[in-house]
PDB file of C-alpha atoms in Angstrom:
ATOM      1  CA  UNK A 144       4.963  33.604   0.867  1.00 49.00           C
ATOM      2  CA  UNK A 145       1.211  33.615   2.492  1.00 56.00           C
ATOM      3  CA  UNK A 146       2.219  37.368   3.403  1.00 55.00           C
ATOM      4  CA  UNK A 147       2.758  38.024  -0.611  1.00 48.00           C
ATOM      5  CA  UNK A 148      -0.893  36.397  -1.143  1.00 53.00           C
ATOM      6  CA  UNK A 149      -2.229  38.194   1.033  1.00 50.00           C
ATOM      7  CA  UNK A 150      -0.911  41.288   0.442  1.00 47.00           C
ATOM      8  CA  UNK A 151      -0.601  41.473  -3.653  1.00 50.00           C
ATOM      9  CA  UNK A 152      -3.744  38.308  -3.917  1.00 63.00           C
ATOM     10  CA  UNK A 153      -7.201  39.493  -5.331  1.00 76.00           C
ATOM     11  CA  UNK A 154     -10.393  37.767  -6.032  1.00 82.00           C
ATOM     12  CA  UNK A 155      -9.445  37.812  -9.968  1.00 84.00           C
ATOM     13  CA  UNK A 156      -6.417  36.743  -9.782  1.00 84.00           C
ATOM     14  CA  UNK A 157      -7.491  33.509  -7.186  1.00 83.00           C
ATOM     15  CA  UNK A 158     -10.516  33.096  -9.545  1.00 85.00           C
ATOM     16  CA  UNK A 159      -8.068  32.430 -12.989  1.00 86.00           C
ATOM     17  CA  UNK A 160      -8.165  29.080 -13.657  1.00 82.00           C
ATOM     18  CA  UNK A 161      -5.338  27.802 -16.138  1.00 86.00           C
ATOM     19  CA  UNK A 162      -5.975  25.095 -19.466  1.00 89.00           C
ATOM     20  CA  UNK A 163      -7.254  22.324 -17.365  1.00 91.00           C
ATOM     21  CA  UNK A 164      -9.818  24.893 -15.392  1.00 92.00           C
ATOM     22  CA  UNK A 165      -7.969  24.896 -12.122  1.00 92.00           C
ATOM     23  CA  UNK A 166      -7.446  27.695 -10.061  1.00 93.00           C
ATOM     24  CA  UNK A 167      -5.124  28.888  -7.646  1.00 94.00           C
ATOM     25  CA  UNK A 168      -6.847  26.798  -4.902  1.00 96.00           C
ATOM     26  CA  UNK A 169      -6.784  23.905  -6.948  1.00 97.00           C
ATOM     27  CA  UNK A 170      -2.984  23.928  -7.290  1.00 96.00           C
ATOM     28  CA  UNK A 171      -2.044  24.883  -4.456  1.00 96.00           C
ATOM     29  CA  UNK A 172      -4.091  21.786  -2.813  1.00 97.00           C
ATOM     30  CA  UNK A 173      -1.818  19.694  -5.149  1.00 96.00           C
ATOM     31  CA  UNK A 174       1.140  20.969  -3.709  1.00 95.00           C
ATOM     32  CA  UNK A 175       2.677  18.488  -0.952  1.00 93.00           C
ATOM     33  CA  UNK A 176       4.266  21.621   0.428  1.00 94.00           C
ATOM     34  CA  UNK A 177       1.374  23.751   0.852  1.00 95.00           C
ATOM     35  CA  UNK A 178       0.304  24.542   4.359  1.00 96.00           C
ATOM     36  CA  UNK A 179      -3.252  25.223   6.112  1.00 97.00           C
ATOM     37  CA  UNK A 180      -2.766  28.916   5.863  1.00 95.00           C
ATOM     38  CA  UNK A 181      -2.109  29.761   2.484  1.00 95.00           C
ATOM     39  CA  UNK A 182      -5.322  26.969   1.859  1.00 96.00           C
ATOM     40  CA  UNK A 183      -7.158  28.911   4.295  1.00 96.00           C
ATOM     41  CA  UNK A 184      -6.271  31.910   2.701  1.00 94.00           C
ATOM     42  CA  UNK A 185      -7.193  31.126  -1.171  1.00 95.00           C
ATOM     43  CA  UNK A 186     -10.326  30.223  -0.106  1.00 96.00           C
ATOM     44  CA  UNK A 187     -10.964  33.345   1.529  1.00 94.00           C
ATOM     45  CA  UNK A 188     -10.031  35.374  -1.256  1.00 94.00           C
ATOM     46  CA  UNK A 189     -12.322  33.293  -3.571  1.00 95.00           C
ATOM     47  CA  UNK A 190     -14.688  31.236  -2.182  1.00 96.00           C
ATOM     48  CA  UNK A 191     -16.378  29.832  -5.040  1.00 96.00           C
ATOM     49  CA  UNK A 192     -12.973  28.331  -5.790  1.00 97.00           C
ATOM     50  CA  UNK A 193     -13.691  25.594  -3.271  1.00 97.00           C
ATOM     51  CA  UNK A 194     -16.863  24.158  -5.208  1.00 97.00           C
ATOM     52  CA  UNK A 195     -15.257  24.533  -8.828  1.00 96.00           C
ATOM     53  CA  UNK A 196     -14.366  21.153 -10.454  1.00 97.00           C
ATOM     54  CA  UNK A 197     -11.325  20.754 -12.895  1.00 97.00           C
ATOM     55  CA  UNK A 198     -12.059  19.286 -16.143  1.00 95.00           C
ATOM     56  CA  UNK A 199     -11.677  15.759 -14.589  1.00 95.00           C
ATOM     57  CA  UNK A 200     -14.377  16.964 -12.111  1.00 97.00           C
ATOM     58  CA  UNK A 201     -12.219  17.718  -9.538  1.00 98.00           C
ATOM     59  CA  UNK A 202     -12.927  19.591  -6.679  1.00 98.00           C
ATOM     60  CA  UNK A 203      -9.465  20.997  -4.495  1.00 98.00           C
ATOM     61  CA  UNK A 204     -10.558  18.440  -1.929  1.00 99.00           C
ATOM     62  CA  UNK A 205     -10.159  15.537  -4.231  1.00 99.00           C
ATOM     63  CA  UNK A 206      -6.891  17.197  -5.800  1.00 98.00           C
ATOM     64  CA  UNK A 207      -5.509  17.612  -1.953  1.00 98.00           C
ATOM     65  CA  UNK A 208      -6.497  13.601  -1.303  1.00 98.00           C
ATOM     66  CA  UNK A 209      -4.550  12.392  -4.262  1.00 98.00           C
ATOM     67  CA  UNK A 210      -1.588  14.362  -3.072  1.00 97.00           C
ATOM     68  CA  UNK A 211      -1.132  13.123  -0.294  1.00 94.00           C
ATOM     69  CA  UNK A 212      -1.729  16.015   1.181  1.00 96.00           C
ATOM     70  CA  UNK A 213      -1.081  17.467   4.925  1.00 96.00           C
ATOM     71  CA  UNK A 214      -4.133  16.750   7.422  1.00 98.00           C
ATOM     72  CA  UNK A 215      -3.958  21.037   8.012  1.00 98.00           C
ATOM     73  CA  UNK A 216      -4.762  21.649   4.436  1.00 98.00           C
ATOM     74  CA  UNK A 217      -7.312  19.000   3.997  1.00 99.00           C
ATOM     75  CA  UNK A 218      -8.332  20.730   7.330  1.00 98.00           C
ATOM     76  CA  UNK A 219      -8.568  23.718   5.608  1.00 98.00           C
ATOM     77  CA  UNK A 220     -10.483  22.676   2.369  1.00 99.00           C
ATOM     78  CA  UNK A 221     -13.272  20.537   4.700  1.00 99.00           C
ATOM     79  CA  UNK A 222     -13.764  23.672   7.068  1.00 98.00           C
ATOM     80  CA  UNK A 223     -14.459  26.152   3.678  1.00 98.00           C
ATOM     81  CA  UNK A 224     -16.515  23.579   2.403  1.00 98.00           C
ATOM     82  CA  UNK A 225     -17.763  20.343   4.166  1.00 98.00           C
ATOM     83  CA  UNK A 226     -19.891  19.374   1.343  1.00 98.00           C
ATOM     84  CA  UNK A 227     -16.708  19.078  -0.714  1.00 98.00           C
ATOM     85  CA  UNK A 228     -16.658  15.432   0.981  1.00 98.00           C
ATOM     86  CA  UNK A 229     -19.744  14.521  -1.020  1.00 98.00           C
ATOM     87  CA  UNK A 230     -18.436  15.036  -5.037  1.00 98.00           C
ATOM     88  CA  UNK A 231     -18.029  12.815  -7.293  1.00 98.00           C
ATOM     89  CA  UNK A 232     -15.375  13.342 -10.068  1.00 97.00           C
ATOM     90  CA  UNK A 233     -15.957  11.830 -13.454  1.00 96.00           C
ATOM     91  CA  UNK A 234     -14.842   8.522 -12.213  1.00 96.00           C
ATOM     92  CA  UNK A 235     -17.973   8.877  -9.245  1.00 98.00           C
ATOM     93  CA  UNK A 236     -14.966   8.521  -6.524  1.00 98.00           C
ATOM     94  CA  UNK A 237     -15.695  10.951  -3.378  1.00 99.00           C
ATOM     95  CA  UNK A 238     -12.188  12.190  -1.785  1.00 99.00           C
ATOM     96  CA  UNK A 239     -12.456   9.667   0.567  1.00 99.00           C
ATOM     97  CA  UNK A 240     -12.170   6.605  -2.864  1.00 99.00           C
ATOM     98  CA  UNK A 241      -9.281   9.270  -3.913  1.00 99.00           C
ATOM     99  CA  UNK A 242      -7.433   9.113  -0.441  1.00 99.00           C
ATOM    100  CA  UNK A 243      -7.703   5.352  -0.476  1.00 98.00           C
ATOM    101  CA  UNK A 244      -6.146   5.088  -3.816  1.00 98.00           C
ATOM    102  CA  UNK A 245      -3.167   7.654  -3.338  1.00 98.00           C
ATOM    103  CA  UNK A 246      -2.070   6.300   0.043  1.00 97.00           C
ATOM    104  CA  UNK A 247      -2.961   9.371   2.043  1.00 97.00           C
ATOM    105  CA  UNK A 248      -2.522   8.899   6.098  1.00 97.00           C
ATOM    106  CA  UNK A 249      -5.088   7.559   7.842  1.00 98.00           C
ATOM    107  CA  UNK A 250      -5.257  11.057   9.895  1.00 98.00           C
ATOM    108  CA  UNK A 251      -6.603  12.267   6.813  1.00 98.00           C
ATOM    109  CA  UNK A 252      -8.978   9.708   5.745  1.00 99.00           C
ATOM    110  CA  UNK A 253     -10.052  10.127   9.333  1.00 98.00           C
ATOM    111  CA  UNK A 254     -11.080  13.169   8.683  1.00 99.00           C
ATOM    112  CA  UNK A 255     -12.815  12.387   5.191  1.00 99.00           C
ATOM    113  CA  UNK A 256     -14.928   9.860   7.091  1.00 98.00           C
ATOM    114  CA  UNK A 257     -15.366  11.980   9.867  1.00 98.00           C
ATOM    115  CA  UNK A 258     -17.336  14.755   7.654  1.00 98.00           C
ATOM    116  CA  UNK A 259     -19.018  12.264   5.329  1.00 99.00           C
ATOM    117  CA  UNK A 260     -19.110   8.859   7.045  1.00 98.00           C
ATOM    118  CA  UNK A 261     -20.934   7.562   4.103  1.00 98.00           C
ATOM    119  CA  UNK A 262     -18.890   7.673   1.816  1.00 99.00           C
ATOM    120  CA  UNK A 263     -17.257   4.558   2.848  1.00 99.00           C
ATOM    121  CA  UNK A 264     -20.686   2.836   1.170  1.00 99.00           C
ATOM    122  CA  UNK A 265     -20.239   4.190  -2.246  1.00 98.00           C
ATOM    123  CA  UNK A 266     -19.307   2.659  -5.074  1.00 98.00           C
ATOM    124  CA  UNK A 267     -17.545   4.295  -7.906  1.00 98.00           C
ATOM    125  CA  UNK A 268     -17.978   3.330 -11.995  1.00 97.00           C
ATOM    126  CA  UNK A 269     -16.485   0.483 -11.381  1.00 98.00           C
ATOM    127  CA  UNK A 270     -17.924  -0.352  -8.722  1.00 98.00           C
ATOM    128  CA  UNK A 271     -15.344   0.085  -6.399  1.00 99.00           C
ATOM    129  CA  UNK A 272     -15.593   0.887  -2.720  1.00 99.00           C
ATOM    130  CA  UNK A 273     -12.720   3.140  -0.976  1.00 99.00           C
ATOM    131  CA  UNK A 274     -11.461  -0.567   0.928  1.00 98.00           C
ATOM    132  CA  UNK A 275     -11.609  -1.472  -2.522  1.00 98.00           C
ATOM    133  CA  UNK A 276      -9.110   1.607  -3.419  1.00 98.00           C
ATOM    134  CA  UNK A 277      -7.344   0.714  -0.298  1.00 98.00           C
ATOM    135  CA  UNK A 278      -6.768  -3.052  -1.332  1.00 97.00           C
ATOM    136  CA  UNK A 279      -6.187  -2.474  -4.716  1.00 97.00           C
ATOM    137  CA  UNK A 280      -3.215   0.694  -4.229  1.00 97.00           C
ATOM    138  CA  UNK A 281      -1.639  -0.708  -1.000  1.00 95.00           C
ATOM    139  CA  UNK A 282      -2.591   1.986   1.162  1.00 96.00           C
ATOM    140  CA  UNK A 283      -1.452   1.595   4.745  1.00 94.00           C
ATOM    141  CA  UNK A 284      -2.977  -1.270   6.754  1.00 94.00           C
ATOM    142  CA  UNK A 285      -4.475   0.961   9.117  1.00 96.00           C
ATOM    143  CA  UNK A 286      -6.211   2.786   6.853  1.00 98.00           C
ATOM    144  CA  UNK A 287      -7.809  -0.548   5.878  1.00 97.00           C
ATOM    145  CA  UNK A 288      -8.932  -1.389   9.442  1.00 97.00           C
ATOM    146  CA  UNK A 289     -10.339   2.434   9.714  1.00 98.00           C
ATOM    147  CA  UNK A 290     -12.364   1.532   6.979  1.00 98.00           C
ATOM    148  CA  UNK A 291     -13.185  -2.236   8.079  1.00 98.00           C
ATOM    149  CA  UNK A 292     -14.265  -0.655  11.182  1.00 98.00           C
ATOM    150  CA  UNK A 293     -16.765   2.190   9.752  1.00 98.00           C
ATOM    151  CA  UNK A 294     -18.289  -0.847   8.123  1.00 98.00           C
ATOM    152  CA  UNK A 295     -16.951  -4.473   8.090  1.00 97.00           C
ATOM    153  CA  UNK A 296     -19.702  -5.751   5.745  1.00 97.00           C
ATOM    154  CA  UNK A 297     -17.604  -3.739   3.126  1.00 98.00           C
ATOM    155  CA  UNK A 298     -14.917  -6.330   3.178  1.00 98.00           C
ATOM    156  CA  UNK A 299     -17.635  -8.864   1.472  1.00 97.00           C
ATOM    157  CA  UNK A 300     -18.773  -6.386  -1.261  1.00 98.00           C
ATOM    158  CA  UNK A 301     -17.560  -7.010  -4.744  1.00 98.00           C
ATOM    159  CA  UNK A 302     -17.292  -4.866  -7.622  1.00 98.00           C
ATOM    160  CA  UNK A 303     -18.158  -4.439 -11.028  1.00 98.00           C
ATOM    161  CA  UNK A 304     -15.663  -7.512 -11.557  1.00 98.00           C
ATOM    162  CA  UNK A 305     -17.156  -9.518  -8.668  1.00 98.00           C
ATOM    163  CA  UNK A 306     -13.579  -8.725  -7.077  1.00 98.00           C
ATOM    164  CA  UNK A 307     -13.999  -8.090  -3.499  1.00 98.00           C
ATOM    165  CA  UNK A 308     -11.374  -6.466  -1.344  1.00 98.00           C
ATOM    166  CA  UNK A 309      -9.812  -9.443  -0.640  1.00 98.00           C
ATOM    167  CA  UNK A 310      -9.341 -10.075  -4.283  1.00 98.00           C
ATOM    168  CA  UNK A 311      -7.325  -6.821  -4.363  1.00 98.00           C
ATOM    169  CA  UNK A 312      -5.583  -7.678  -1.075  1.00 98.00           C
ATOM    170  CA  UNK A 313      -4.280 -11.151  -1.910  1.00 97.00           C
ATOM    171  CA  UNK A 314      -2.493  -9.561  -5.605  1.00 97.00           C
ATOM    172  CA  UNK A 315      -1.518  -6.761  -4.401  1.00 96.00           C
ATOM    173  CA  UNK A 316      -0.664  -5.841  -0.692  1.00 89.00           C
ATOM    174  CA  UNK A 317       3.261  -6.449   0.650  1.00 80.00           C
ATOM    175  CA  UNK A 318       1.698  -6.639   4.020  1.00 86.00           C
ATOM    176  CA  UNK A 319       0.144  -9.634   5.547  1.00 95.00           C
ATOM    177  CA  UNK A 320      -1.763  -7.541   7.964  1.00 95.00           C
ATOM    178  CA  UNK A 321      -4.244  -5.954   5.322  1.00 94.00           C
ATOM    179  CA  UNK A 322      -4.879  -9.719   4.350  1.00 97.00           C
ATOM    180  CA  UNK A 323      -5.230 -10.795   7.435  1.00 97.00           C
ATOM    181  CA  UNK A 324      -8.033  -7.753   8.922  1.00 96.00           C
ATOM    182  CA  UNK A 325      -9.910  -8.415   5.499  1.00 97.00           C
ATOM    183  CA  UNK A 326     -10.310 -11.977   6.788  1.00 97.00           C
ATOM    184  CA  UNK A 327     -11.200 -11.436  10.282  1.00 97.00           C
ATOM    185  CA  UNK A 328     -14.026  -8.925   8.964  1.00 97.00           C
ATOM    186  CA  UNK A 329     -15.660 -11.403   6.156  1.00 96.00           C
ATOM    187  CA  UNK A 330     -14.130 -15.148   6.481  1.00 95.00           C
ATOM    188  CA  UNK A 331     -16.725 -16.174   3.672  1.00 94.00           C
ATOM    189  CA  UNK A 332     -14.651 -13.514   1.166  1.00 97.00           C
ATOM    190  CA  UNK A 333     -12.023 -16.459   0.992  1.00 97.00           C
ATOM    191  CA  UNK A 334     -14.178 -17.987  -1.278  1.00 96.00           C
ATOM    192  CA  UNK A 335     -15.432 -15.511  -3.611  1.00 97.00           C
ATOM    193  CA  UNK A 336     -15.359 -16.029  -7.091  1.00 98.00           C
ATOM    194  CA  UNK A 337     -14.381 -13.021  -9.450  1.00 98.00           C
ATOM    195  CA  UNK A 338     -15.839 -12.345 -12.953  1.00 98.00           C
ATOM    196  CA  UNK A 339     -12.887 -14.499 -13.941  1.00 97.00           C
ATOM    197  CA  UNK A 340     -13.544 -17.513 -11.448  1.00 98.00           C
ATOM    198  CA  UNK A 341     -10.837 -16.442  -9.945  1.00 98.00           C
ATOM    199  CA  UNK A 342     -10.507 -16.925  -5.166  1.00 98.00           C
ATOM    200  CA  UNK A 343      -8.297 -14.428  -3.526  1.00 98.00           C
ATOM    201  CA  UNK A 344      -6.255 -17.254  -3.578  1.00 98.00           C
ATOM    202  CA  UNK A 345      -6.051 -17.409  -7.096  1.00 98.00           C
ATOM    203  CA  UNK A 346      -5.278 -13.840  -7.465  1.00 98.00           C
ATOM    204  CA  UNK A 347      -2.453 -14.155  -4.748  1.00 98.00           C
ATOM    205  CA  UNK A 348      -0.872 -17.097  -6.932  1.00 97.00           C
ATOM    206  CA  UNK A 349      -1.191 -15.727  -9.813  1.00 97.00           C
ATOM    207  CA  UNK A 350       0.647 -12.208  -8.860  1.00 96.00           C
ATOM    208  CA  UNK A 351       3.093 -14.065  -7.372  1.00 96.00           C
ATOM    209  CA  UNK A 352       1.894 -12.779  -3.574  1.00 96.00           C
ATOM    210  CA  UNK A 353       4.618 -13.383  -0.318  1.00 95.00           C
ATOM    211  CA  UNK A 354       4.336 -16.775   0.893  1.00 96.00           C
ATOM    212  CA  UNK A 355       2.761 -15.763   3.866  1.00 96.00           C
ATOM    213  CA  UNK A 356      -0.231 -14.478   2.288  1.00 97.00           C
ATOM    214  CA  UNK A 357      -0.885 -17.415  -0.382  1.00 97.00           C
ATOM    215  CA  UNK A 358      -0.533 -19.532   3.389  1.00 97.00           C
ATOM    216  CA  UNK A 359      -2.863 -17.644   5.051  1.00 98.00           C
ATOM    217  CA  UNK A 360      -5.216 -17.585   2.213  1.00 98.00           C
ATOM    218  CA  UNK A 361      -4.947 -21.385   1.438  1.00 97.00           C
ATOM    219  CA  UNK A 362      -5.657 -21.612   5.499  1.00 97.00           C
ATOM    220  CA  UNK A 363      -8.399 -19.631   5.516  1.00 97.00           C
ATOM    221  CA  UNK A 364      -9.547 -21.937   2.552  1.00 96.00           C
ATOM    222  CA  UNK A 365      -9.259 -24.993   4.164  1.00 95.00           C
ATOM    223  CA  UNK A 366     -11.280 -24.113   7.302  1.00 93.00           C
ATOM    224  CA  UNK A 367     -13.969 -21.957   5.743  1.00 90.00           C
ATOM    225  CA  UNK A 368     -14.834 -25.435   3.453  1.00 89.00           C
ATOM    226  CA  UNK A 369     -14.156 -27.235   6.391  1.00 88.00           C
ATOM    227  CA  UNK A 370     -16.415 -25.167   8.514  1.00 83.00           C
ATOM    228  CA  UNK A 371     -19.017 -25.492   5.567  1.00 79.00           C
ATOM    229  CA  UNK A 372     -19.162 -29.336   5.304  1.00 80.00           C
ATOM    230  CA  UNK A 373     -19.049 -29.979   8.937  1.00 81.00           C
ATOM    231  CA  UNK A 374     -22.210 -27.492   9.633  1.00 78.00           C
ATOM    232  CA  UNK A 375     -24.193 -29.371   6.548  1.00 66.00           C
ATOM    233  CA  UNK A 376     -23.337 -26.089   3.406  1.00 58.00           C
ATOM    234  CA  UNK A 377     -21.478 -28.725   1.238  1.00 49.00           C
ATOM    235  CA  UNK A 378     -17.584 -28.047  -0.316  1.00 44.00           C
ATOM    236  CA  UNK A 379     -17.221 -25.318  -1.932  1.00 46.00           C
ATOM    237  CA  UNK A 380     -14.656 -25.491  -5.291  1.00 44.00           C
ATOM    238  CA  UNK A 381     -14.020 -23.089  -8.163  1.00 41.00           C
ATOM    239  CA  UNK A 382     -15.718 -26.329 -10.346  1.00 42.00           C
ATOM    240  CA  UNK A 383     -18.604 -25.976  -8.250  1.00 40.00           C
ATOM    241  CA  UNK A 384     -18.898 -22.439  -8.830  1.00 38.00           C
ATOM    242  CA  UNK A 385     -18.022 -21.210  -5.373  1.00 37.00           C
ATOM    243  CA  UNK A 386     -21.182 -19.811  -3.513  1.00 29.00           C
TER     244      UNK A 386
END
């Protein structure tokens, strides 16, 4: 219990980290179950705990992101430490690219953007961006527009790949809605080729994607080259190399 820490905890034993250099901050962050307190707590007991990375480069904040943690312990780790929001693991992903990819609630990548709003303009090794992470891991669809909103250019920013978001979207994502806000934000994206010469709509396809989304993607298609010809840009095909 938080009582027993309290009570029997000591700066030694909250600054022993086990094989893969954690300590008991780091775990507990981990745990779904864990609450503000005993966060709040562990860091108090050892505060250097909070800016300690893991041997993946971890710092508790990204640990608590990819476990889909409670907003009060995320809370917790962001009040001890608000630079926390700025780290980069070994893969360069902040919390906020680690929240995107482990479906964490949109109250908590709230949060993450709240103390570090830039974060949503980083790209990772692979030159991901967190909508990226979002797109590719099928994290909820408002958690998409959250990030669409904090900047919409992101939806037209491809990766090491030359996917863009709506590459990600179109394979991946049960939800229409994701597809659909990624759309709204960058129209062009529809005809974005990949690394691969691969559209969104390609991608869809070839992942087998809902009818709904190859439909609106094929749409979307159809009146962006539409929209192009009429206004003088040409057609745009994957033989013509897209644009």
């Amino acid at each position: 219990s938080i009582s027993n820490v309290v009570a029997l905890g000591t700066t030694e034993a909250a600054a022993t980290e086990d094989r893969m250099k954690r300590s008991a901050l780091h775990v507990a962050a981990q745990n779904v179950h864990a609450t503000g307190k005993l966060i709040q707590v562990l860091c108090e007991l050892y505060p250097a705990a909070t800016t300690t990375r893991t041997q993946r480069g971890h710092l508790p904040l990204h640990l608590a992101a990819q476990s889909m943690a409670k907003e009060p312990v995320v809370k917790a780790l962001i009040r001890a430490d608000p630079k926390a929001a700025e780290a980069r693991n070994k893969s360069s992903n902040t919390p906020l690219h680690d929240a995107c990819k482990y479906r964490a609630s949109v109250g908590v990548v709230k949060l993450l953007l709240d103390v570090y709003p830039d974060a949503v303009y980083i790209q990772n090794q692979y030159g991901n961006l967190p909508l990226h992470c979002a797109t590719a891991y099928q994290a909820p669809a408002e958690v998409v527009q959250l990030l669409l909103k904090a900047w919409p250019d992101g939806a037209s920013m491809q990766n090491r790949n030359q996917d863009a978001p709506l590459h990600y979207a179109a394979a991946y994502s049960s939800s229409i809605v994701a597809v659909q806000q990624l759309l709204n934000a960058a129209p062009a994206a529809v005809m974005l080729l990949n690394s691969s010469g691969q559209r969104p709509l390609d991608r869809a396809e070839a992942n087998h994607a809902s009818n709904d989304i190859i439909g609106l993607l094929e749409d979307a298609a159809k009146e962006w080259t539409k929209k192009a010809a009429t206004d003088g840009w040409g057609t745009f095909s994957t033989e013509d190399g897209g644009f």
